[in-house]
Amino acid sequence: MFDKLKLKFILINMSLLTTVFISIFGTIYFMTNSSLNRDINETLHSLMVTNHKPKPNYSNIIVDVDDNGLITKSFISFNLSIDYDYLQDIVSNILKEKNNSDKIIINDEPYIFLKKSDSPFSKIVLLNVSYQENLKSSLLKIFLFVGTISLIVLLIISIYLTNKSIKPIKLVFEKQKQFIADASHELKTPLTIIKTNTSLILSNPDDTIKNQSKWINYINLQTDRMSELVTEMLSLAKLDSENNNLVFTKINISKIIESMILQFDAIIFENNITLNTNISKDIFINGDKESIKKLFSIIMDNAIKHTSNNGEIHINLYSEKNTLRLSIKNTGLGIPSEHLEKIFERFYRVDTSRVRDTGGYGLGLSIAKSIVEQHKGKIYAQSTLNKDTTFFIELPIKF
């Protein structure tokens, strides 16, 4: 599909460029040809009335002819050498021509003649137009050469730019395709479980709800998981859309993070996690308050889920050179280096079995990255295996 689209773009580009070149070069050639023809015509008429005096620096022939078609007088440019009999044959042929002016060949060179009949004599002027013909021929060759080389160069540039233009479109398409495939896969498991448990309930229609509570709880659990997945997918879709309804205002991110930390106190205590914070006071940014809350919640929730027993979480917030810098580090198994750049991809999970235990679909960090990008910032992670993992968030401080 993309190969056909790429070919179509290239063909359209080259067709337009070829049309432009033909129009430009054609116009120049037409104007040059018209100018040369006009100059030739003026020169011929000038020679016709100069009383048999050859025009200087022009190769021309002027002859007077009687009623019998014989040359009575002739004036030949000094740089021309023509036999009288040959010239008489030329004159005889010209007199037979119906046109008063036309092109002929003399000694393998092009001439334009102009004849004027004025009984009892006729006058014929011949002008050598080798220079003009060579000029037009050279101009045409130059146009063909320059045009061909230019089109080849532009074809290469067009292919490069087309590949560069289609690459992000192809990437988005492939990501969307993969997103749909992954979402379908994630939904398949809970739907299968729901269907199985529903069949078990229906196979025992006489049992009480209490006796069937096990299967009902399984259905309820999978429904909650699907609801969570759909909510996260909608969040991503909303962030990806142009109309994401984010409201950017001046917000005190220090206070937001301090208040968000309090919400995690209970779960931190339950998991025997030691929390260390270093939050600089009154750091303001231009951002969407609810998105920033969600961003911190995602990273914090991720840190808690992956902190080892009796582990530690360190939160640092400070500003440096008009940039807000937030880091959240947790002790734990860490992330292999080959996975660090991929953890922000949708549905990407380093250890699927472990994620099944902790919950989640691999969309949280993708949402976090989208929020950071909406705020023109940067998010990345560093990790040491069997030691710790740190997420870094950098946001511009501007109003």
PDB file of C-alpha atoms in Angstrom, residues 143-308:
ATOM      1  CA  PHE A 143      17.738  22.981 -22.360  1.00  0.00           C
ATOM      2  CA  LEU A 144      17.533  19.227 -22.956  1.00  0.00           C
ATOM      3  CA  PHE A 145      20.771  18.597 -21.049  1.00  0.00           C
ATOM      4  CA  VAL A 146      19.987  20.923 -18.140  1.00  0.00           C
ATOM      5  CA  GLY A 147      16.388  19.720 -18.009  1.00  0.00           C
ATOM      6  CA  THR A 148      17.384  16.038 -18.002  1.00  0.00           C
ATOM      7  CA  ILE A 149      20.084  16.491 -15.337  1.00  0.00           C
ATOM      8  CA  SER A 150      17.753  18.662 -13.247  1.00  0.00           C
ATOM      9  CA  LEU A 151      14.931  16.125 -13.456  1.00  0.00           C
ATOM     10  CA  ILE A 152      17.285  13.289 -12.471  1.00  0.00           C
ATOM     11  CA  VAL A 153      18.534  15.290  -9.472  1.00  0.00           C
ATOM     12  CA  LEU A 154      14.989  16.293  -8.565  1.00  0.00           C
ATOM     13  CA  LEU A 155      13.874  12.671  -8.934  1.00  0.00           C
ATOM     14  CA  ILE A 156      16.489  11.621  -6.382  1.00  0.00           C
ATOM     15  CA  ILE A 157      15.439  14.462  -4.069  1.00  0.00           C
ATOM     16  CA  SER A 158      11.782  13.609  -4.616  1.00  0.00           C
ATOM     17  CA  ILE A 159      12.381   9.945  -3.720  1.00  0.00           C
ATOM     18  CA  TYR A 160      14.283  10.994  -0.592  1.00  0.00           C
ATOM     19  CA  LEU A 161      11.648  13.509   0.519  1.00  0.00           C
ATOM     20  CA  THR A 162       8.804  11.106  -0.295  1.00  0.00           C
ATOM     21  CA  ASN A 163      10.419   8.369   1.785  1.00  0.00           C
ATOM     22  CA  LYS A 164      10.973  10.859   4.585  1.00  0.00           C
ATOM     23  CA  SER A 165       7.383  12.126   4.376  1.00  0.00           C
ATOM     24  CA  ILE A 166       5.791   8.691   4.230  1.00  0.00           C
ATOM     25  CA  LYS A 167       7.971   7.222   6.980  1.00  0.00           C
ATOM     26  CA  PRO A 168       6.056   8.880   9.889  1.00  0.00           C
ATOM     27  CA  ILE A 169       2.718   8.065   8.212  1.00  0.00           C
ATOM     28  CA  LYS A 170       3.804   4.448   7.817  1.00  0.00           C
ATOM     29  CA  LEU A 171       5.029   4.394  11.409  1.00  0.00           C
ATOM     30  CA  VAL A 172       1.719   5.758  12.708  1.00  0.00           C
ATOM     31  CA  PHE A 173      -0.223   3.271  10.582  1.00  0.00           C
ATOM     32  CA  GLU A 174       1.882   0.360  11.819  1.00  0.00           C
ATOM     33  CA  LYS A 175       1.535   1.540  15.416  1.00  0.00           C
ATOM     34  CA  GLN A 176      -2.225   1.815  15.032  1.00  0.00           C
ATOM     35  CA  LYS A 177      -2.338  -1.636  13.462  1.00  0.00           C
ATOM     36  CA  GLN A 178      -0.214  -3.044  16.267  1.00  0.00           C
ATOM     37  CA  PHE A 179      -2.306  -1.155  18.831  1.00  0.00           C
ATOM     38  CA  ILE A 180      -5.514  -2.751  17.529  1.00  0.00           C
ATOM     39  CA  ALA A 181      -3.883  -6.188  17.454  1.00  0.00           C
ATOM     40  CA  ASP A 182      -2.566  -5.791  21.001  1.00  0.00           C
ATOM     41  CA  ALA A 183      -5.884  -4.429  22.280  1.00  0.00           C
ATOM     42  CA  SER A 184      -7.716  -7.356  20.691  1.00  0.00           C
ATOM     43  CA  HIS A 185      -5.285  -9.763  22.301  1.00  0.00           C
ATOM     44  CA  GLU A 186      -5.663  -8.120  25.719  1.00  0.00           C
ATOM     45  CA  LEU A 187      -9.456  -8.197  25.481  1.00  0.00           C
ATOM     46  CA  LYS A 188      -9.509 -11.792  24.299  1.00  0.00           C
ATOM     47  CA  THR A 189      -8.322 -13.238  27.633  1.00  0.00           C
ATOM     48  CA  PRO A 190     -10.879 -11.553  29.936  1.00  0.00           C
ATOM     49  CA  LEU A 191     -13.661 -12.179  27.415  1.00  0.00           C
ATOM     50  CA  THR A 192     -12.745 -15.859  27.299  1.00  0.00           C
ATOM     51  CA  ILE A 193     -12.763 -16.026  31.102  1.00  0.00           C
ATOM     52  CA  ILE A 194     -16.115 -14.225  31.269  1.00  0.00           C
ATOM     53  CA  LYS A 195     -17.596 -16.549  28.653  1.00  0.00           C
ATOM     54  CA  THR A 196     -16.297 -19.646  30.443  1.00  0.00           C
ATOM     55  CA  ASN A 197     -17.612 -18.566  33.831  1.00  0.00           C
ATOM     56  CA  THR A 198     -20.945 -17.540  32.328  1.00  0.00           C
ATOM     57  CA  SER A 199     -21.256 -21.007  30.784  1.00  0.00           C
ATOM     58  CA  LEU A 200     -20.532 -22.572  34.175  1.00  0.00           C
ATOM     59  CA  ILE A 201     -23.251 -20.481  35.802  1.00  0.00           C
ATOM     60  CA  LEU A 202     -25.753 -21.327  33.060  1.00  0.00           C
ATOM     61  CA  SER A 203     -24.932 -25.020  33.347  1.00  0.00           C
ATOM     62  CA  ASN A 204     -26.184 -24.956  36.957  1.00  0.00           C
ATOM     63  CA  PRO A 205     -29.399 -22.919  36.736  1.00  0.00           C
ATOM     64  CA  ASP A 206     -30.759 -24.266  40.025  1.00  0.00           C
ATOM     65  CA  ASP A 207     -27.770 -23.155  42.142  1.00  0.00           C
ATOM     66  CA  THR A 208     -28.077 -20.099  44.359  1.00  0.00           C
ATOM     67  CA  ILE A 209     -26.076 -16.928  43.777  1.00  0.00           C
ATOM     68  CA  LYS A 210     -24.068 -17.774  46.892  1.00  0.00           C
ATOM     69  CA  ASN A 211     -23.023 -21.122  45.447  1.00  0.00           C
ATOM     70  CA  GLN A 212     -22.129 -19.447  42.143  1.00  0.00           C
ATOM     71  CA  SER A 213     -20.339 -16.479  43.759  1.00  0.00           C
ATOM     72  CA  LYS A 214     -16.916 -17.829  42.779  1.00  0.00           C
ATOM     73  CA  TRP A 215     -17.742 -17.640  39.070  1.00  0.00           C
ATOM     74  CA  ILE A 216     -19.512 -14.294  39.494  1.00  0.00           C
ATOM     75  CA  ASN A 217     -16.445 -12.831  41.230  1.00  0.00           C
ATOM     76  CA  TYR A 218     -14.245 -14.017  38.354  1.00  0.00           C
ATOM     77  CA  ILE A 219     -16.576 -12.296  35.899  1.00  0.00           C
ATOM     78  CA  ASN A 220     -16.572  -9.121  37.989  1.00  0.00           C
ATOM     79  CA  LEU A 221     -12.764  -9.136  38.184  1.00  0.00           C
ATOM     80  CA  GLN A 222     -12.367  -9.491  34.421  1.00  0.00           C
ATOM     81  CA  THR A 223     -14.985  -6.795  33.843  1.00  0.00           C
ATOM     82  CA  ASP A 224     -12.934  -4.437  36.010  1.00  0.00           C
ATOM     83  CA  ARG A 225      -9.797  -5.313  34.034  1.00  0.00           C
ATOM     84  CA  MET A 226     -11.533  -4.604  30.737  1.00  0.00           C
ATOM     85  CA  SER A 227     -12.888  -1.339  32.127  1.00  0.00           C
ATOM     86  CA  GLU A 228      -9.360  -0.346  33.127  1.00  0.00           C
ATOM     87  CA  LEU A 229      -8.040  -1.226  29.671  1.00  0.00           C
ATOM     88  CA  VAL A 230     -10.767   0.737  27.873  1.00  0.00           C
ATOM     89  CA  THR A 231     -10.191   3.745  30.166  1.00  0.00           C
ATOM     90  CA  GLU A 232      -6.458   3.737  29.413  1.00  0.00           C
ATOM     91  CA  MET A 233      -7.073   3.343  25.677  1.00  0.00           C
ATOM     92  CA  LEU A 234      -9.490   6.283  25.727  1.00  0.00           C
ATOM     93  CA  SER A 235      -6.916   8.360  27.621  1.00  0.00           C
ATOM     94  CA  LEU A 236      -4.318   7.637  24.946  1.00  0.00           C
ATOM     95  CA  ALA A 237      -6.758   8.393  22.139  1.00  0.00           C
ATOM     96  CA  LYS A 238      -7.679  11.682  23.803  1.00  0.00           C
ATOM     97  CA  LEU A 239      -4.040  12.709  24.223  1.00  0.00           C
ATOM     98  CA  ASP A 240      -3.257  11.763  20.606  1.00  0.00           C
ATOM     99  CA  SER A 241      -6.124  13.806  19.191  1.00  0.00           C
ATOM    100  CA  GLU A 242      -5.698  17.472  18.300  1.00  0.00           C
ATOM    101  CA  ASN A 243      -8.756  18.353  20.362  1.00  0.00           C
ATOM    102  CA  ASN A 244      -7.459  16.938  23.656  1.00  0.00           C
ATOM    103  CA  ASN A 245      -9.127  19.634  25.809  1.00  0.00           C
ATOM    104  CA  LEU A 246      -5.960  20.239  27.847  1.00  0.00           C
ATOM    105  CA  VAL A 247      -6.120  23.547  29.719  1.00  0.00           C
ATOM    106  CA  PHE A 248      -2.694  25.106  30.221  1.00  0.00           C
ATOM    107  CA  THR A 249      -2.410  27.471  33.180  1.00  0.00           C
ATOM    108  CA  LYS A 250       0.249  28.550  35.645  1.00  0.00           C
ATOM    109  CA  ILE A 251       0.386  25.739  38.226  1.00  0.00           C
ATOM    110  CA  ASN A 252       2.466  25.130  41.349  1.00  0.00           C
ATOM    111  CA  ILE A 253       3.834  21.671  40.599  1.00  0.00           C
ATOM    112  CA  SER A 254       5.594  21.485  43.980  1.00  0.00           C
ATOM    113  CA  LYS A 255       2.265  21.609  45.821  1.00  0.00           C
ATOM    114  CA  ILE A 256       0.642  19.189  43.369  1.00  0.00           C
ATOM    115  CA  ILE A 257       3.321  16.541  43.932  1.00  0.00           C
ATOM    116  CA  GLU A 258       3.319  17.042  47.705  1.00  0.00           C
ATOM    117  CA  SER A 259      -0.456  16.510  47.804  1.00  0.00           C
ATOM    118  CA  MET A 260      -0.213  13.490  45.469  1.00  0.00           C
ATOM    119  CA  ILE A 261       2.425  11.864  47.698  1.00  0.00           C
ATOM    120  CA  LEU A 262      -0.025  11.930  50.609  1.00  0.00           C
ATOM    121  CA  GLN A 263      -2.465   9.832  48.566  1.00  0.00           C
ATOM    122  CA  PHE A 264       0.136   7.052  48.325  1.00  0.00           C
ATOM    123  CA  ASP A 265       1.037   7.018  52.046  1.00  0.00           C
ATOM    124  CA  ALA A 266      -1.259   4.102  52.906  1.00  0.00           C
ATOM    125  CA  ILE A 267      -0.102   1.787  50.104  1.00  0.00           C
ATOM    126  CA  ILE A 268       3.534   2.717  50.767  1.00  0.00           C
ATOM    127  CA  PHE A 269       3.070   1.809  54.425  1.00  0.00           C
ATOM    128  CA  GLU A 270       1.336  -1.477  53.559  1.00  0.00           C
ATOM    129  CA  ASN A 271       4.238  -2.514  51.329  1.00  0.00           C
ATOM    130  CA  ASN A 272       6.899  -1.595  53.924  1.00  0.00           C
ATOM    131  CA  ILE A 273       8.461   0.892  51.518  1.00  0.00           C
ATOM    132  CA  THR A 274      10.685   3.711  52.745  1.00  0.00           C
ATOM    133  CA  LEU A 275       9.896   7.004  51.004  1.00  0.00           C
ATOM    134  CA  ASN A 276      12.509   9.775  50.716  1.00  0.00           C
ATOM    135  CA  THR A 277      11.528  13.108  49.190  1.00  0.00           C
ATOM    136  CA  ASN A 278      13.381  16.265  48.260  1.00  0.00           C
ATOM    137  CA  ILE A 279      10.808  18.689  46.840  1.00  0.00           C
ATOM    138  CA  SER A 280      11.859  22.264  46.059  1.00  0.00           C
ATOM    139  CA  LYS A 281       9.203  24.787  47.033  1.00  0.00           C
ATOM    140  CA  ASP A 282       7.050  26.834  44.668  1.00  0.00           C
ATOM    141  CA  ILE A 283       8.143  25.613  41.258  1.00  0.00           C
ATOM    142  CA  PHE A 284       5.663  26.855  38.666  1.00  0.00           C
ATOM    143  CA  ILE A 285       5.110  25.630  35.124  1.00  0.00           C
ATOM    144  CA  ASN A 286       2.588  26.269  32.363  1.00  0.00           C
ATOM    145  CA  GLY A 287       0.650  23.020  32.217  1.00  0.00           C
ATOM    146  CA  ASP A 288      -2.590  21.116  32.502  1.00  0.00           C
ATOM    147  CA  LYS A 289      -3.165  20.366  36.192  1.00  0.00           C
ATOM    148  CA  GLU A 290      -5.126  17.135  35.762  1.00  0.00           C
ATOM    149  CA  SER A 291      -2.618  15.749  33.238  1.00  0.00           C
ATOM    150  CA  ILE A 292       0.298  16.496  35.560  1.00  0.00           C
ATOM    151  CA  LYS A 293      -1.510  14.696  38.385  1.00  0.00           C
ATOM    152  CA  LYS A 294      -2.088  11.678  36.141  1.00  0.00           C
ATOM    153  CA  LEU A 295       1.553  11.732  35.029  1.00  0.00           C
ATOM    154  CA  PHE A 296       2.878  11.645  38.592  1.00  0.00           C
ATOM    155  CA  SER A 297       0.301   9.034  39.589  1.00  0.00           C
ATOM    156  CA  ILE A 298       1.371   6.705  36.745  1.00  0.00           C
ATOM    157  CA  ILE A 299       5.096   6.952  37.528  1.00  0.00           C
ATOM    158  CA  MET A 300       4.526   6.670  41.277  1.00  0.00           C
ATOM    159  CA  ASP A 301       2.188   3.688  40.889  1.00  0.00           C
ATOM    160  CA  ASN A 302       4.758   2.029  38.621  1.00  0.00           C
ATOM    161  CA  ALA A 303       7.506   2.624  41.202  1.00  0.00           C
ATOM    162  CA  ILE A 304       5.454   1.135  44.051  1.00  0.00           C
ATOM    163  CA  LYS A 305       4.506  -1.963  42.023  1.00  0.00           C
ATOM    164  CA  HIS A 306       8.121  -2.670  41.145  1.00  0.00           C
ATOM    165  CA  THR A 307       9.799  -1.819  44.452  1.00  0.00           C
ATOM    166  CA  SER A 308      11.308  -4.791  46.236  1.00  0.00           C
TER     167      SER A 308
END
